[in-house]
Coordinates of C-alpha atoms in Angstrom, one line a residue:
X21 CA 102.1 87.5 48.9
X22 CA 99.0 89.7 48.2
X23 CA 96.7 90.1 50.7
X24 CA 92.9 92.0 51.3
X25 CA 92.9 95.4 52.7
X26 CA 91.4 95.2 56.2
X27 CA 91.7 98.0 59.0
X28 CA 91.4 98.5 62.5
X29 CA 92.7 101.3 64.5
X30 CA 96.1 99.8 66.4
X31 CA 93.8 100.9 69.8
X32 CA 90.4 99.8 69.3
X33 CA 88.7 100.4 72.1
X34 CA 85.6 99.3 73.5
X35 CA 82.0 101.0 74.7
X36 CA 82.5 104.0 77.3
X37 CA 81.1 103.0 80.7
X38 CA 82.1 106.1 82.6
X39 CA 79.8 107.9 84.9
X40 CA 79.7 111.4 83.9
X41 CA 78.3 114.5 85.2
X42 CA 77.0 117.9 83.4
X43 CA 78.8 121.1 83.4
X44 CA 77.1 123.2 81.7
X45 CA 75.0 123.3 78.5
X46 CA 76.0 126.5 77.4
X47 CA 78.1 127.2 74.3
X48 CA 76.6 123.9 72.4
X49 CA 73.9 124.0 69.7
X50 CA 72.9 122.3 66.7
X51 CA 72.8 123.3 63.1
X52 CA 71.6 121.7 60.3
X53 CA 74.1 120.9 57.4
X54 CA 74.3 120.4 54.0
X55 CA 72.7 116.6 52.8
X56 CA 71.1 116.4 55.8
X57 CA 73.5 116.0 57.8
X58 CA 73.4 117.7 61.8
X59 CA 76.6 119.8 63.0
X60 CA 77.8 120.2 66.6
X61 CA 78.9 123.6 67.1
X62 CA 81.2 124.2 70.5
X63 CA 81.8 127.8 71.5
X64 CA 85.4 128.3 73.1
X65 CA 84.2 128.9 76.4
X66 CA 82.3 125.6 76.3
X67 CA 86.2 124.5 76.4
X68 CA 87.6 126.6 78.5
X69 CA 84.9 126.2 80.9
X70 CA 85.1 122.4 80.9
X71 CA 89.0 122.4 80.9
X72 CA 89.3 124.9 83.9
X73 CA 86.6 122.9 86.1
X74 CA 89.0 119.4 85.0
X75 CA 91.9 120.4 86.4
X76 CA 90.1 121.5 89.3
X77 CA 88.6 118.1 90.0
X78 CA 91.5 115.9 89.0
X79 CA 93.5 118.2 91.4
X80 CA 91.2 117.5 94.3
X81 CA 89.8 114.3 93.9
X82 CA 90.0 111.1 92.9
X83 CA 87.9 107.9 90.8
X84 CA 86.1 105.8 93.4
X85 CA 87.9 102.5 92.4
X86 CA 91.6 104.1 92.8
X87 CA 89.9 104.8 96.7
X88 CA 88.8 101.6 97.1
X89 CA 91.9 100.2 96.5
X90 CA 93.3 102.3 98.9
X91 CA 91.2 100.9 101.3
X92 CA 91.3 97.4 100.5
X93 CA 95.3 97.5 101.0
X94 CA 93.8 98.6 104.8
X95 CA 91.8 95.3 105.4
X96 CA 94.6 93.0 103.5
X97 CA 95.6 90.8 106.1
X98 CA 98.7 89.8 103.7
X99 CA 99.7 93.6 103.7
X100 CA 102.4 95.2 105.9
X101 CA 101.9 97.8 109.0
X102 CA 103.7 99.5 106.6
X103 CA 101.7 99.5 103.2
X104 CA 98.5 100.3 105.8
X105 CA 99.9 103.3 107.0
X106 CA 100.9 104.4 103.5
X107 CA 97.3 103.6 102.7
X108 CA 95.5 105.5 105.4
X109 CA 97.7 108.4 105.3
X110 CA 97.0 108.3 101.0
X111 CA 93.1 108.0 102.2
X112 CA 93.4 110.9 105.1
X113 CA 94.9 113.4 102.7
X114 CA 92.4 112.6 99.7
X115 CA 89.4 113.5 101.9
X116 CA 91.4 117.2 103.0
X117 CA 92.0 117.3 99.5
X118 CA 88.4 116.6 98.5
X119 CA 87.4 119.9 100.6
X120 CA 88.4 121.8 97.3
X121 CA 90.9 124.2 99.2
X122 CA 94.6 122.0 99.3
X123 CA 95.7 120.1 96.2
X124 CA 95.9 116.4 96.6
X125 CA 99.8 116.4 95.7
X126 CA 102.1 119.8 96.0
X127 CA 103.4 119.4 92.5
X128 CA 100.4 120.3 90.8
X129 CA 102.1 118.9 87.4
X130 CA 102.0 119.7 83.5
X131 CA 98.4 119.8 82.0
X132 CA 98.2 117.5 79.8
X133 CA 94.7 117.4 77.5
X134 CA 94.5 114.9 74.5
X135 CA 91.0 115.6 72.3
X136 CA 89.3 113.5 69.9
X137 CA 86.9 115.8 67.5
X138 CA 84.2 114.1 65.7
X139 CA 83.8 115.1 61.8
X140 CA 80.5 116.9 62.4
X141 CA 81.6 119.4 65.3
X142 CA 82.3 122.9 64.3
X143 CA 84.8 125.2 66.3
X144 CA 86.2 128.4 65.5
X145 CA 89.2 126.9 65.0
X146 CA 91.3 128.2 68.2
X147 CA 90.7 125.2 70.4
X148 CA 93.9 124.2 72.2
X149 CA 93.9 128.3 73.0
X150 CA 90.5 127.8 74.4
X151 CA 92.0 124.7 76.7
X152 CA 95.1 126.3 77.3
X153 CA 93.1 129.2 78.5
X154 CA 90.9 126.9 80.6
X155 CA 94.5 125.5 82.0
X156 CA 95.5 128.9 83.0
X157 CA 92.5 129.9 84.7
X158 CA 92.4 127.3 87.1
X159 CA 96.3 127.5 88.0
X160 CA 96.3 130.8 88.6
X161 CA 92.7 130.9 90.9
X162 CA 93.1 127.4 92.7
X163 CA 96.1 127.1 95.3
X164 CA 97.7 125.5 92.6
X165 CA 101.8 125.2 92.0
X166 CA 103.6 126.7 89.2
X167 CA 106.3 124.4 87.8
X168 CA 106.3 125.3 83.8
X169 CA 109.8 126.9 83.2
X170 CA 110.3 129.2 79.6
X171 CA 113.8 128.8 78.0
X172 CA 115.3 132.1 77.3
X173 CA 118.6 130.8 76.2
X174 CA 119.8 127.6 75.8
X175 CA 120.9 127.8 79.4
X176 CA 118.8 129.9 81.0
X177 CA 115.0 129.6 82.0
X178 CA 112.2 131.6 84.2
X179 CA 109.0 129.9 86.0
X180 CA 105.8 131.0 83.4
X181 CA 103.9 132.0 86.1
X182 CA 101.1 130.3 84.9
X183 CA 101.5 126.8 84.7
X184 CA 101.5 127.6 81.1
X185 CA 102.0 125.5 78.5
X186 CA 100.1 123.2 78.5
X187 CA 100.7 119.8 76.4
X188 CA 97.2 120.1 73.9
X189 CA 97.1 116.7 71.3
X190 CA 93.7 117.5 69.3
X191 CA 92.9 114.4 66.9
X192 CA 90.0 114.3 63.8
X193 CA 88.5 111.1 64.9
X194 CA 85.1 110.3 65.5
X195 CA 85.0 109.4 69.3
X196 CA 83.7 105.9 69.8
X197 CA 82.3 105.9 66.2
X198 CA 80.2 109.6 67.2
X199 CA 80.7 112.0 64.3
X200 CA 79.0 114.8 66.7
X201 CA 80.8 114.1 69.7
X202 CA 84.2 115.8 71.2
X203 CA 86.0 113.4 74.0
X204 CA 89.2 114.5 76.1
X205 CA 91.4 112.8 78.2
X206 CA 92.4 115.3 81.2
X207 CA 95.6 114.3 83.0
X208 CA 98.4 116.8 85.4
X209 CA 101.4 114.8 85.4
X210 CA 103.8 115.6 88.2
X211 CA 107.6 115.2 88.0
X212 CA 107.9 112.5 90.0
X213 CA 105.9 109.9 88.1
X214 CA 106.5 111.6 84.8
X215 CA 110.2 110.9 85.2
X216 CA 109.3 107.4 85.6
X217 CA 108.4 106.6 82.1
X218 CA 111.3 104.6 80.3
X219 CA 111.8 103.1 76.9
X220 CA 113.9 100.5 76.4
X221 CA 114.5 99.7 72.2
X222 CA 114.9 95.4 73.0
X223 CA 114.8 92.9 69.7
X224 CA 112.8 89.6 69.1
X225 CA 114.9 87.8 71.8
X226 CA 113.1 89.0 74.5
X227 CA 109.3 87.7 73.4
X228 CA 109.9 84.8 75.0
X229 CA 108.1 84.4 79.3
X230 CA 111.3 83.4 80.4
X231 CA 113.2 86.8 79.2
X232 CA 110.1 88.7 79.6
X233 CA 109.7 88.3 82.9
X234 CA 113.3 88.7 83.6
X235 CA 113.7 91.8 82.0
X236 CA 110.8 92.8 83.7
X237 CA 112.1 92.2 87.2
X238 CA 115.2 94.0 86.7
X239 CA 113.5 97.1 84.7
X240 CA 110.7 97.5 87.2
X241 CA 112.8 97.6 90.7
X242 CA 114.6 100.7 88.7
X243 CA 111.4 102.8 89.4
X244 CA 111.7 102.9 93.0
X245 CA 109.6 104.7 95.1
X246 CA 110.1 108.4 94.1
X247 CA 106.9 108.5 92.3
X248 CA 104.9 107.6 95.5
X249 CA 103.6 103.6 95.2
X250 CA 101.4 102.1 95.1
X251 CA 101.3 102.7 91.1
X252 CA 99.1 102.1 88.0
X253 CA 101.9 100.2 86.0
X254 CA 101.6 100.0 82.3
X255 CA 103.9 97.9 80.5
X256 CA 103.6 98.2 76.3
X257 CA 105.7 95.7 74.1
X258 CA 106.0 96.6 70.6
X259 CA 105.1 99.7 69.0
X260 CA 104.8 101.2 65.2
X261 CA 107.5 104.0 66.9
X262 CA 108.7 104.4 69.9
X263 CA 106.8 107.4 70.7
X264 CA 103.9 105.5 69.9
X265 CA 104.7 103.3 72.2
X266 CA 105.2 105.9 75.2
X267 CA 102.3 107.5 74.6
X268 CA 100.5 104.4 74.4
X269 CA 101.7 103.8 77.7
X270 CA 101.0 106.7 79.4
X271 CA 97.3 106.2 78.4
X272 CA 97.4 102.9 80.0
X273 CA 98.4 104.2 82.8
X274 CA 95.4 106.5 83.1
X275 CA 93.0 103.5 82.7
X276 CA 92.2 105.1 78.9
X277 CA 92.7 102.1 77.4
X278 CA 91.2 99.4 79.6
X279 CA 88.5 98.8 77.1
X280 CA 90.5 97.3 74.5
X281 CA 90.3 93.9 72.8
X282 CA 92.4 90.9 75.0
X283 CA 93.8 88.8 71.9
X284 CA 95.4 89.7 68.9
X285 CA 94.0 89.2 65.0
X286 CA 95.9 89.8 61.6
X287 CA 94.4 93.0 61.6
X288 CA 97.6 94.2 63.7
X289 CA 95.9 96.0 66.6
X290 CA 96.9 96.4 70.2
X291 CA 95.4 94.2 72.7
X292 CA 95.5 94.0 76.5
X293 CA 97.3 90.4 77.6
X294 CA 94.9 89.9 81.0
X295 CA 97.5 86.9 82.1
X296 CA 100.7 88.8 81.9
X297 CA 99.0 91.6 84.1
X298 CA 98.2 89.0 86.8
X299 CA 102.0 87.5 86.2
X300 CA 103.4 90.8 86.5
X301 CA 101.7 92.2 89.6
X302 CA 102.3 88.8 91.5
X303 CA 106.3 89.9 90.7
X304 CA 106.0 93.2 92.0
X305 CA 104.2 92.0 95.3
X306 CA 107.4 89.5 95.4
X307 CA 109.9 93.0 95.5
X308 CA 109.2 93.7 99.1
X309 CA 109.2 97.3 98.3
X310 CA 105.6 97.4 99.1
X311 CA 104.1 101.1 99.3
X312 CA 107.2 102.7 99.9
X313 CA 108.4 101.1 103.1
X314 CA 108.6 97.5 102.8
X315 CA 105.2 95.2 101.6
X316 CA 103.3 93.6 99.0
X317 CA 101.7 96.4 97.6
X318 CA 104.3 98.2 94.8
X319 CA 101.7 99.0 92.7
X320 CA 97.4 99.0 92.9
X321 CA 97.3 97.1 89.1
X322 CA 98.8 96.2 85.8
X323 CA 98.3 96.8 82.2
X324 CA 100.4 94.9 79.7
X325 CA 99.5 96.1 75.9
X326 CA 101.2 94.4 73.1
X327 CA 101.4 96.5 69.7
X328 CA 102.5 95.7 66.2
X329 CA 106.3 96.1 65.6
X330 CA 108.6 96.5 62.8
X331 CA 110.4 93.1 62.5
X332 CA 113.8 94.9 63.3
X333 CA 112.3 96.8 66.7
X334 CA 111.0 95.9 69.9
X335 CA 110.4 99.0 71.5
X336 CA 109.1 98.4 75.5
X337 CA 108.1 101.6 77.1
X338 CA 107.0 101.9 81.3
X339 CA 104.8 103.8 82.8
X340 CA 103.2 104.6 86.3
X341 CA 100.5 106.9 87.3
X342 CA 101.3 107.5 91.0
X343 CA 99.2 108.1 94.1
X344 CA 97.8 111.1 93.0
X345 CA 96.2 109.6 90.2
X346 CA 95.1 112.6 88.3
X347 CA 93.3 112.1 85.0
X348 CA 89.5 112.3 84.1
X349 CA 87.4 112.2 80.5
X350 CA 85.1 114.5 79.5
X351 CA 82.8 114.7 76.8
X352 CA 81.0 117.6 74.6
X353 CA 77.9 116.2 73.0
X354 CA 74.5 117.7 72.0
X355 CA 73.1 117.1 75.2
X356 CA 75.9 119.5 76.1
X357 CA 79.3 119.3 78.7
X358 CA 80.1 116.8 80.7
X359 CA 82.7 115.6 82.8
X360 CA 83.8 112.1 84.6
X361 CA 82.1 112.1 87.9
X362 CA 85.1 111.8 90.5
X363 CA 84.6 110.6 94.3
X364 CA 83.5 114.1 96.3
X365 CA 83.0 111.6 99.1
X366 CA 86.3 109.9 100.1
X367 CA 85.3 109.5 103.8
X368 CA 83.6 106.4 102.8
X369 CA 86.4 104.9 102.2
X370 CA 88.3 105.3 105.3
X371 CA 88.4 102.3 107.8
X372 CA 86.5 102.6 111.4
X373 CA 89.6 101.4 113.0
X374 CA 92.1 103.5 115.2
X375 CA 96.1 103.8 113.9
X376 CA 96.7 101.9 117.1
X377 CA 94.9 99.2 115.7
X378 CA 96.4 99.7 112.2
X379 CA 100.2 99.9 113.7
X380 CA 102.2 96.9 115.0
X381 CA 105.5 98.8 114.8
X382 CA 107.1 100.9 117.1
X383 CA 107.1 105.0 116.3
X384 CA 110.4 106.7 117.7
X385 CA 109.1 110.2 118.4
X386 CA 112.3 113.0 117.7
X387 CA 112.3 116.1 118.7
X388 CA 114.1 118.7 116.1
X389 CA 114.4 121.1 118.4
X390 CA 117.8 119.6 120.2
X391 CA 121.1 120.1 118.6
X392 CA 122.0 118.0 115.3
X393 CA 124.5 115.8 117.1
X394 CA 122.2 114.6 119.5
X395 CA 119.5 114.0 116.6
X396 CA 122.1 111.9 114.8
X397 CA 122.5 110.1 118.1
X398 CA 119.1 109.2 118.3
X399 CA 118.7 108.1 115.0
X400 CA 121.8 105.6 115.3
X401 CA 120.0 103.8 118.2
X402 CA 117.3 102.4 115.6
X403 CA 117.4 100.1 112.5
X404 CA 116.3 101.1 108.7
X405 CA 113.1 100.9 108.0
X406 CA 111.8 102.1 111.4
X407 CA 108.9 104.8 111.7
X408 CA 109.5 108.2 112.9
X409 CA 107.6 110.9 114.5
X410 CA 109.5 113.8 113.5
X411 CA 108.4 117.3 115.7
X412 CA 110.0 120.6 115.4
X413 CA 111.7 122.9 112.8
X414 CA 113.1 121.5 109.0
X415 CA 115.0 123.5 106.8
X416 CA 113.5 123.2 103.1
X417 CA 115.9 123.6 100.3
X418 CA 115.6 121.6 96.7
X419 CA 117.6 121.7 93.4
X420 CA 117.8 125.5 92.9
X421 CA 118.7 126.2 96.2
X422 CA 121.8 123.4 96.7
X423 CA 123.0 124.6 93.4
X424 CA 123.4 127.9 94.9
X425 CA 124.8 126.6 98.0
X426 CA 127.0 124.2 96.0
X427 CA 128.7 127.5 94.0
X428 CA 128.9 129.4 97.4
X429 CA 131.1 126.2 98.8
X430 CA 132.9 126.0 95.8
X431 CA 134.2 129.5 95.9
X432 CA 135.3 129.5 99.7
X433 CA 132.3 130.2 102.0
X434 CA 131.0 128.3 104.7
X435 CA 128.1 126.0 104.8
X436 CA 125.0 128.1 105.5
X437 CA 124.8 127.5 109.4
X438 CA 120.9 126.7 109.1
X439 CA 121.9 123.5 107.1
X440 CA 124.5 122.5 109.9
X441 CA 122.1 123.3 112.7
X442 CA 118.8 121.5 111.3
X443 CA 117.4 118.5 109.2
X444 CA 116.9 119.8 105.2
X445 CA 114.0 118.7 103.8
X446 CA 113.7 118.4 100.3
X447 CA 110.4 120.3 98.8
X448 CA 108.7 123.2 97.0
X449 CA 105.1 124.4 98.5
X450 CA 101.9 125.0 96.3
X451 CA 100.4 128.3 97.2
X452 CA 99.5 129.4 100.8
X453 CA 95.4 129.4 100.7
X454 CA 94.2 132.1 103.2
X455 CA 93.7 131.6 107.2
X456 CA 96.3 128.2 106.2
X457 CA 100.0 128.5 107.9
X458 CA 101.3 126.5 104.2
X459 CA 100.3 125.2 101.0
X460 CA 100.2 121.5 99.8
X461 CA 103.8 120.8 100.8
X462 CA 104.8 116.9 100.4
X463 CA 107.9 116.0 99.8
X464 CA 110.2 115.9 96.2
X465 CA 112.1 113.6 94.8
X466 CA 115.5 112.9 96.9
X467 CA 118.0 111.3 93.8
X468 CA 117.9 114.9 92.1
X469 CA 120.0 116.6 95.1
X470 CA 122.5 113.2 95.1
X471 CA 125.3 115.0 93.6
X472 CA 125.4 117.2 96.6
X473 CA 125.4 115.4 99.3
X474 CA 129.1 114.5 100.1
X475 CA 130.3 118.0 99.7
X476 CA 127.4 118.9 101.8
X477 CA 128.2 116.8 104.5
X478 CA 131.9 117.3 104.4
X479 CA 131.2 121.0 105.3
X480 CA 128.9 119.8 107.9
X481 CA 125.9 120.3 106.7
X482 CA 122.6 118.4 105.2
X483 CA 123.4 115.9 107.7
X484 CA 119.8 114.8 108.3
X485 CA 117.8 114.6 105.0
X486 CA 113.7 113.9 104.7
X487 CA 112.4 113.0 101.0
X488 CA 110.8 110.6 99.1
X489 CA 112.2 108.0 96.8
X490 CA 115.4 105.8 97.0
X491 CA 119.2 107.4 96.9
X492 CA 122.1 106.5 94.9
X493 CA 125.2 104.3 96.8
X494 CA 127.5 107.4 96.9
X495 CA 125.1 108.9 99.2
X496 CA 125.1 105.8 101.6
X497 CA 128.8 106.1 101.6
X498 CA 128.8 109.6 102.6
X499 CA 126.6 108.9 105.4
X500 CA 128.4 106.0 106.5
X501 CA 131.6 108.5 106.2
X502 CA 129.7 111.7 107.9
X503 CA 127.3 109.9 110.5
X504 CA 124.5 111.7 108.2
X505 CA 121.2 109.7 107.8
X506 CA 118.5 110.0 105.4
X507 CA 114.7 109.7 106.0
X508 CA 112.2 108.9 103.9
X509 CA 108.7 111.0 103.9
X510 CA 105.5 109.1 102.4
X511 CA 105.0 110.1 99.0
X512 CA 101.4 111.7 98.4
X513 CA 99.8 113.0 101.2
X514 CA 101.5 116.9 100.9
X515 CA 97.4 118.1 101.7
X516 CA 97.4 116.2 104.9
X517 CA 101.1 117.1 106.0
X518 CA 99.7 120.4 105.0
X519 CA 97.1 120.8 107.3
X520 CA 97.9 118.4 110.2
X521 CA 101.7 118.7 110.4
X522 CA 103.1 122.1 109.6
X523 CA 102.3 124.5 111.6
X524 CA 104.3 127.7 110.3
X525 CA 106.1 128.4 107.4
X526 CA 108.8 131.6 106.5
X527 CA 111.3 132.3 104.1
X528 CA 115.1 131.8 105.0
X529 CA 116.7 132.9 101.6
X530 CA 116.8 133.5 98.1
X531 CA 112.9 134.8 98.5
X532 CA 113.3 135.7 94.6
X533 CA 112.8 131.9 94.0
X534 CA 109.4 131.5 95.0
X535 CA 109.1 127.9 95.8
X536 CA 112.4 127.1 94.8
X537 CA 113.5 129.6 98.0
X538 CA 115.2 128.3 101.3
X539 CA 112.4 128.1 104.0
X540 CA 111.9 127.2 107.8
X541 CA 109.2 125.1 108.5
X542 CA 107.6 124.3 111.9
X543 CA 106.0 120.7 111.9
X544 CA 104.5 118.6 114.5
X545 CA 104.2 114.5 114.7
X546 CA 105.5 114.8 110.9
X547 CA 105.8 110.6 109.4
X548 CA 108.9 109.5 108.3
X549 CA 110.9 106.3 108.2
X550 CA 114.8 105.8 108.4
X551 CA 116.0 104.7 105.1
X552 CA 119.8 105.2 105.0
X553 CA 121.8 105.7 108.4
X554 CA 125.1 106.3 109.6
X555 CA 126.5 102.8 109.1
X556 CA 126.3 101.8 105.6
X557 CA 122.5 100.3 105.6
X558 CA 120.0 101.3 102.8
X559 CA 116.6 99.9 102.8
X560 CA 116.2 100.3 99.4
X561 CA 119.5 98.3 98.6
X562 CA 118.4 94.7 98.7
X563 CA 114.8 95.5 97.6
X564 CA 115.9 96.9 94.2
X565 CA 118.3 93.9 93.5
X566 CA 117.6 91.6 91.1
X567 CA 116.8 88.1 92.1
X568 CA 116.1 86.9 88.6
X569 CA 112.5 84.7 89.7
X570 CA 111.1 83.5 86.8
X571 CA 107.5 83.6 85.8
X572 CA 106.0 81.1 83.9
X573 CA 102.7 81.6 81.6

């Protein structure tokens, strides 16, 4: 069979209809060419300018419809106390973050900068150097965190210093048809919800909505909450490669593709499937995972984009973009630099109510300053999923830290008496800005230290933990075994718990580790709910079962 040639581009997408704002128009000009034809011609500090004021935005604030979703999860009647308090605490820490001093989320994450060069712009030719320089000059002047790690050896690695590198993708395309035009995607892409992305290589059994959506259920409750709900979810379903398809859905996630087409043609392009989004976020309000603590609200919005395939793959990739929804476009055109406009405003989002009027549940206020065992008694008076009011000292100790713990109990030494005496929390501060007692400090990921747990506790220590995110069943059997308990810590607001909650911070051990070091912390009314306790319950266990509903299109 022998058909026309006909193209499209597999993501065709439609007319930009951001708001942007001017950075500068210095280091743009135009040149006449050859036939008559005009040439752009971008200097490499026009980049590095406008890449060094992105990541400064995207790190401090945020597009004014991912706020006012925030706030309408406040004045959902069908939300939980629960997802509110998330919500307000999400909305709080974006408006100390939008003062430009404390980053909205403590891991400041990889900088991540995709470009689209029209055919008529001219460059020297050094442009991801000119963003990558742009990258580095706003990690290393903003109270930003360093989390880039260089291999020396297979086995060994050291912290850049720098943030450095960067993840550059430069493309010869015309932008939106625009031979003289240079576009960019800006995005800093935390651990947490970079982690999160998953590809799944399926076959033509599961395009069918009755597998779909059960394949969905099950993948989807595997996220969790480590990534800090509610989330941007993107969902793609086919793919040329299955890279193609990952990449594909991380743009989803950042709203970069939004624009395309909503059916399919013979053409083979991607499309958006508007009905499956609606299906799928009416299954995720059905988890009851809500925004981290039990509710509806799992995630803000969907995308579902369906790709070509080759007949013998079905690749399905998953994405989120977390609370800290970091990404912004730019543009370089003759009229010179610009950059999305983000909310410098957040206030107007947040609700003229009281948290008395926002909270129906009952806050158990524990002091840290008492001995663990009675701590651990006052935790097993109360049920999982009940809010806490933590005040006085935390230990803070992450992956580096328990691994060196972990090889000091494995060759014969005692558990570090500061993790038998006090609650570990498990974190890594951005930098200290000046006249502040701490840096964005919010909380990491808890499933990376799972491996230490029961010899931790069996020593007697780590017997209290605070993180984000859902734990694996062997540590709900060591608590149940140890009387240990584990506490979740919202997910997003490390600005806020910044500048409200801690007030002193000092180095315990391994100093040499900069973030990664052992510290003391001092907090004060610090938000927490029990998760796992000291008789076998998880929160997160039934929520992240499978219940196989079935959606039907």
């Amino acid at each position: 069979m022998s058909t026309e040639f006909s193209y499209a581009p597999l993501l065709p997408t439609g007319p930009d209809q951001t708001e942007y704002r001017l950075v500068t128009d210095e280091g743009v000009d135009v040149v006449n060419g050859p036939g008559g034809r005009r040439f752009l011609t971008v200097d490499p500090a026009a980049l590095t300018a406008l890449t060094a004021e992105a990541m400064h935005d995207i790190a401090h604030f945020l597009r004014p419809a991912h706020l006012a979703q925030l706030r309408s999860i406040i004045d959902d009647p069908a939300a939980s106390p629960n997802d509110r308090f998330v919500a307000l605490d999400l909305l709080r820490n974006a408006n100390i973050a939008a003062g430009g001093v404390l980053p909205m989320c403590q891991d400041t994450g990889t900088a991540i900068v995709m470009g689209k060069r029209g055919r008529h712009v001219l460059t020297d030719g050094s442009d991801a150097e000119a963003i990558s320089r742009g990258v580095w000059q706003a990690y290393t002047r903003l109270n930003l965190r360093y989390s880039q790690l260089a291999p020396l050896t297979m086995w060994e690695e050291r912290n850049t210093g720098s943030n450095l590198p960067a993840q550059v993708e430069l493309y010869a395309e015309d932008p939106d048809g625009h031979p003289d035009a240079y576009k960019f995607l800006f995005m800093a892409k935390g651990g947490g919800s970079a982690n999160k992305s998953y590809l799944y290589q399926e076959t033509k059994a599961l395009l069918n909505p009755t597998r779909m959506m059960q394949f969905l259920e099950e993948k989807l409750r595997l996220i969790g909450t480590s990534a800090c709900p509610p989330y941007h979810l993107a969902v793609v379903i086919g793919g040329t490669s299955a890279e193609y398809a990952l990449k594909t859905a991380k743009y989803a996630s950042a709203k970069y593709l939004d624009a395309l087409p909503t059916s399919g043609s013979m053409t083979a392009h991607g499309f958006r499937d508007l009905e499956l989004e609606a299906e799928v976020l009416e299954l995720t309000r059905n988890f009851g995972i809500g925004a981290q603590f039990g509710g509806r609200y799992f995630c803000h919005d969907v995308r579902v984009v369906r790709l070509p395939r080759h007949g013998a793959s079905c690749p399905v990739a998953i994405a989120v973009s977390c609370s800290a929804d970091r990404q912004a476009v730019a543009k370089i055109t003759p009229s010179g630099v610009w950059l999305e406009r983000l909310e410098t405003d957040p206030a107007r989002y947040l609700p003229e109510v009281t948290d008395a009027q926002l909270d129906t549940t009952e806050v158990v206020r524990v002091d840290l300053n008492r001995p663990m065992d009675e701590i651990r008694a006052e935790l097993s008076k109360y049920p999982v999923k009940t809010r806490l009011s933590l005040t006085g000292p935390l230990v803070v100790a992450r992956d580096i830290a328990h691994a060196k713990i972990a090889e000091r109990l494995d060759a014969g030494e005692p558990m570090p008496q500061y993790l038998r005496d006090h609650a570990v929390y498990y974190a890594g501060p951005a930098k200290t800005p000046e006249g502040y007692a701490s840096g964005s400090f919010g909380p990491t990921t808890a499933g990376r230290m799972d491996a230490y747990v029961e010899k931790f506790q069996a020593a007697g220590g780590s017997m209290v933990m605070l993180a984000k995110g859902n734990r694996s069943a062997q540590v709900t059997r060591s608590c149940e075994q140890h009387g240990g308990f584990y506490l979740g810590s919202i997910g997003g607001p490390a600005a806020r718990l910044a500048q409200d909650c801690i007030k002193h911070v000092e180095v315990l051990e391994y100093a040499e580790l900069g973030m990664e070091a052992v510290w003391k912390i001092e907090v004060e009314d610090f938000p927490a709910f029990i998760v796992v306790d000291d008789k076998g319950n998880d929160f997160f266990a039934e929520v992240t079962k499978p219940v196989l509903t079935i959606g039907r299109r």
